Amino acid sequence: MSSIGPTEEIDEVKERAHFQAVVNAFKYYKLCSLERIHKSEKIISMLPPSDQKRLDKYRTYLTKFKRCLDVNNDVVHLIIKDVDTMFENVDHSTNGSHGTENFGCNYNNCEITSLKQHKMQHDVEKVQSVLKNIVRDWSAAGSGEREQCYKPILDELEARYPREEHCRSSVRVLVPGAGLGRLAWEVAGRGFSCQGNEFSLFMLFASNFILNKCVEANSYTVYPWVHQYVNHLTCEHQTLGVSFPDVPPAAHHQQQQQHFSIAAGDFLKVYTEPDEWHCVATCFFIDCAPNVIEFIERIYNILRPGGLWVNLGPLLYHYR
């Protein structure tokens, strides 16, 4: 029997703690999001009665925002249902406790009062971002954006690997930075053997829900812009609902499962085998690298001789 060294034990503890922090962010999505609304309500309540009356319509919108949060919260909790065992051979469960006591949450006034408040708010903002990504990747409303950023990549694959010349199921395509998995799913849907890779647990939780559990089209609704209080023409735009998924990926998963998979982990750590892939397709991915050159060198190394790298983006470098 091989022993586990102290480094491995520390890494496992850190991994479990990070996993739990992400789960907590989903669990506290509604409470943290309500704080913004409660602050507005408190400020209004301190105004003179005559001014409060002028803001009656705005207070009505604040009530609508709460209803939107309720709907979003239902989806958010579906996303984290059973995530403790979503990875093979790894159980992240903590006997039903998700560390709620660590954040000092008072359910009566919906406030987070511990020193971890800032970190929690930052993580909840990532959950809010996931809702927007659902719209981009898996709704009819996001089709225009997908047309601009995914279609050029898919068209290039179609041109480079025509069906009459290639057995596409033998062409291995890697999609790093897969996000919620739509691009990788589309690649597999065109007959390629495709694997998506994603590091963010926020994205992995949501993609697991959509890819494996959504069996009917447009069966869920989210209000992705309810947290955004700027850049709206009208208040109604903030409360627009979006149905998803526009196509039911889980219903088609049986047909594609032999040629489609999602791998979790750091791209540089997961993909070290040289000459393994026929094609690497990246969309707004290399801008996530602290060292862009390192990403490019790794892509070159894992591609087979004569392999293809198809890239779109970036428009923004995360590391300046």
Coordinates of C-alpha atoms in Angstrom, one line a residue, residues 85-285:
T85 CA -20.4 13.1 -6.4
M86 CA -20.2 14.5 -9.9
F87 CA -16.5 13.6 -10.3
E88 CA -15.5 10.0 -10.7
N89 CA -14.0 8.3 -7.6
V90 CA -14.1 11.6 -5.7
D91 CA -16.7 12.3 -3.0
H92 CA -16.7 16.0 -1.8
S93 CA -19.7 15.5 0.5
T94 CA -19.4 16.8 4.1
N95 CA -22.1 14.8 5.7
G96 CA -24.8 17.3 4.7
S97 CA -23.0 20.3 6.1
H98 CA -21.9 23.0 3.6
G99 CA -20.1 25.2 6.0
T100 CA -23.0 27.5 6.6
E101 CA -21.9 28.3 10.1
N102 CA -18.6 29.7 8.8
F103 CA -20.2 32.6 7.1
G104 CA -22.2 33.9 10.1
C105 CA -25.4 34.1 8.0
N106 CA -28.5 35.3 9.8
Y107 CA -31.5 33.9 7.9
N108 CA -33.8 36.5 9.6
N109 CA -32.2 39.6 8.1
C110 CA -30.3 37.9 5.2
E111 CA -27.0 39.5 6.1
I112 CA -23.5 37.9 6.0
T113 CA -21.5 39.4 8.8
S114 CA -18.3 37.5 9.1
L115 CA -14.9 38.5 7.9
K116 CA -15.4 36.3 4.8
Q117 CA -18.2 38.6 3.5
H118 CA -16.1 40.1 0.8
K119 CA -14.9 36.7 -0.5
M120 CA -18.4 35.4 -0.4
Q121 CA -19.8 38.3 -2.4
H122 CA -17.0 37.9 -5.0
D123 CA -17.8 34.2 -5.4
V124 CA -21.6 35.0 -5.7
E125 CA -20.8 37.4 -8.5
K126 CA -19.3 34.4 -10.3
V127 CA -22.6 32.6 -9.9
Q128 CA -24.4 35.6 -11.3
S129 CA -21.9 35.4 -14.3
V130 CA -22.8 31.8 -14.8
L131 CA -26.4 32.8 -15.3
K132 CA -25.3 35.2 -18.1
N133 CA -23.2 32.4 -19.6
I134 CA -26.2 30.1 -19.7
V135 CA -27.9 32.7 -21.9
R136 CA -24.9 33.0 -24.2
D137 CA -24.3 29.3 -24.6
W138 CA -27.7 27.6 -24.2
S139 CA -30.5 29.9 -25.2
A140 CA -32.1 31.3 -28.3
A141 CA -31.2 34.8 -27.1
G142 CA -27.5 33.9 -27.3
S143 CA -27.6 32.6 -30.8
G144 CA -26.3 35.9 -32.3
E145 CA -23.2 35.9 -30.1
R146 CA -22.6 32.2 -30.8
E147 CA -22.9 33.0 -34.5
Q148 CA -20.1 35.5 -34.1
C149 CA -17.7 33.5 -31.9
Y150 CA -18.4 29.8 -32.4
K151 CA -19.5 29.6 -36.0
P152 CA -16.1 30.7 -37.5
I153 CA -14.4 27.9 -35.6
L154 CA -17.0 25.3 -36.6
D155 CA -16.9 26.5 -40.2
E156 CA -13.1 26.1 -40.2
L157 CA -13.4 22.5 -38.9
E158 CA -15.9 21.7 -41.6
A159 CA -13.6 23.1 -44.2
R160 CA -10.5 21.4 -42.9
Y161 CA -12.1 18.0 -42.3
P162 CA -14.7 17.4 -45.0
R163 CA -16.8 14.3 -44.3
E164 CA -16.1 12.8 -47.7
E165 CA -12.3 12.8 -46.9
H166 CA -12.2 12.1 -43.1
C167 CA -13.7 9.7 -40.7
R168 CA -14.5 12.4 -38.2
S169 CA -15.0 10.1 -35.3
S170 CA -11.2 9.4 -35.6
V171 CA -10.3 13.1 -35.5
R172 CA -9.6 14.1 -31.9
V173 CA -10.5 17.7 -31.1
L174 CA -9.7 19.4 -27.8
V175 CA -11.6 22.5 -26.6
P176 CA -9.7 24.1 -23.7
G177 CA -11.6 26.7 -21.7
A178 CA -14.9 25.0 -22.6
G179 CA -17.0 27.0 -20.2
L180 CA -20.5 25.6 -20.3
G181 CA -19.6 23.2 -23.1
R182 CA -21.7 24.5 -26.0
L183 CA -18.8 24.8 -28.5
A184 CA -17.4 21.3 -27.6
W185 CA -20.9 19.9 -27.8
E186 CA -21.4 21.4 -31.3
V187 CA -18.0 20.0 -32.4
A188 CA -19.0 16.5 -31.2
G189 CA -22.4 17.0 -32.9
R190 CA -20.6 17.3 -36.2
G191 CA -19.1 13.9 -35.8
F192 CA -15.7 14.7 -34.3
S193 CA -14.3 13.0 -31.2
C194 CA -14.2 16.0 -28.9
Q195 CA -13.2 16.7 -25.4
G196 CA -13.8 20.0 -23.6
N197 CA -11.6 21.1 -20.7
E198 CA -12.6 23.5 -18.0
F199 CA -10.9 24.6 -14.8
S200 CA -13.7 26.6 -13.1
L201 CA -16.0 24.7 -10.8
F202 CA -18.6 27.3 -11.3
M203 CA -18.7 26.4 -15.0
L204 CA -18.3 22.7 -14.4
F205 CA -21.3 22.6 -12.0
A206 CA -23.5 24.4 -14.5
S207 CA -22.3 22.4 -17.6
N208 CA -22.9 19.2 -15.7
F209 CA -26.5 20.2 -15.0
I210 CA -27.2 21.3 -18.6
L211 CA -25.4 18.6 -20.5
N212 CA -26.5 15.7 -18.3
K213 CA -29.9 16.7 -16.8
C214 CA -31.7 19.0 -19.3
V215 CA -33.7 16.6 -21.4
E216 CA -36.3 19.0 -22.7
A217 CA -35.8 22.3 -24.6
N218 CA -36.6 25.6 -22.9
S219 CA -37.7 23.8 -19.7
Y220 CA -36.1 26.4 -17.4
T221 CA -36.0 30.2 -17.1
V222 CA -33.4 32.6 -15.7
Y223 CA -33.3 36.3 -15.2
P224 CA -29.7 37.0 -16.0
W225 CA -29.7 40.8 -15.9
V226 CA -31.5 41.2 -12.6
H227 CA -28.2 41.9 -10.8
Q228 CA -27.1 44.5 -13.3
Y229 CA -28.3 48.0 -12.3
V230 CA -26.6 50.0 -15.1
N231 CA -26.7 50.1 -18.9
H232 CA -30.4 49.3 -19.2
L233 CA -32.7 51.5 -21.4
T234 CA -35.7 50.7 -19.1
C235 CA -36.3 48.9 -15.8
E236 CA -38.2 46.2 -17.8
H237 CA -35.0 45.1 -19.5
Q238 CA -33.6 44.2 -16.1
T239 CA -36.4 41.8 -15.5
L240 CA -36.4 40.0 -18.9
G241 CA -36.5 36.3 -18.6
V242 CA -34.7 33.8 -20.8
S243 CA -35.6 30.2 -21.4
F244 CA -33.0 27.5 -21.7
P245 CA -31.7 25.2 -23.1
D246 CA -32.6 26.0 -26.7
V247 CA -31.7 22.4 -27.6
P248 CA -31.9 19.5 -25.1
P249 CA -28.3 18.3 -24.9
A250 CA -29.1 15.5 -22.5
A251 CA -31.6 14.0 -25.0
H252 CA -28.9 13.8 -27.6
H253 CA -26.1 12.8 -25.2
Q254 CA -26.7 9.1 -25.7
Q255 CA -25.9 9.4 -29.4
Q256 CA -22.8 11.5 -28.7
Q257 CA -21.4 10.1 -25.5
Q258 CA -18.8 7.9 -27.3
H259 CA -17.3 11.0 -29.0
F260 CA -17.9 13.7 -26.3
S261 CA -16.5 14.3 -22.9
I262 CA -15.6 17.1 -20.4
A263 CA -12.4 17.0 -18.4
A264 CA -11.9 19.1 -15.3
G265 CA -8.6 20.6 -14.4
D266 CA -5.8 23.0 -15.2
F267 CA -5.0 22.8 -18.9
L268 CA -1.3 22.8 -18.4
K269 CA -1.5 20.0 -15.8
V270 CA -4.0 17.8 -17.6
Y271 CA -2.6 17.9 -21.1
T272 CA 1.1 16.9 -21.0
E273 CA 1.1 14.0 -23.5
P274 CA 2.8 15.1 -26.8
D275 CA 1.3 14.5 -30.3
E276 CA -2.1 13.5 -28.8
W277 CA -4.6 15.7 -30.6
H278 CA -5.4 16.3 -34.3
C279 CA -6.9 19.7 -33.5
V280 CA -7.2 22.2 -30.7
A281 CA -10.0 24.7 -30.9
T282 CA -9.9 27.7 -28.6
C283 CA -12.4 30.6 -28.1
F284 CA -11.4 33.4 -25.8
F285 CA -9.0 31.1 -24.0

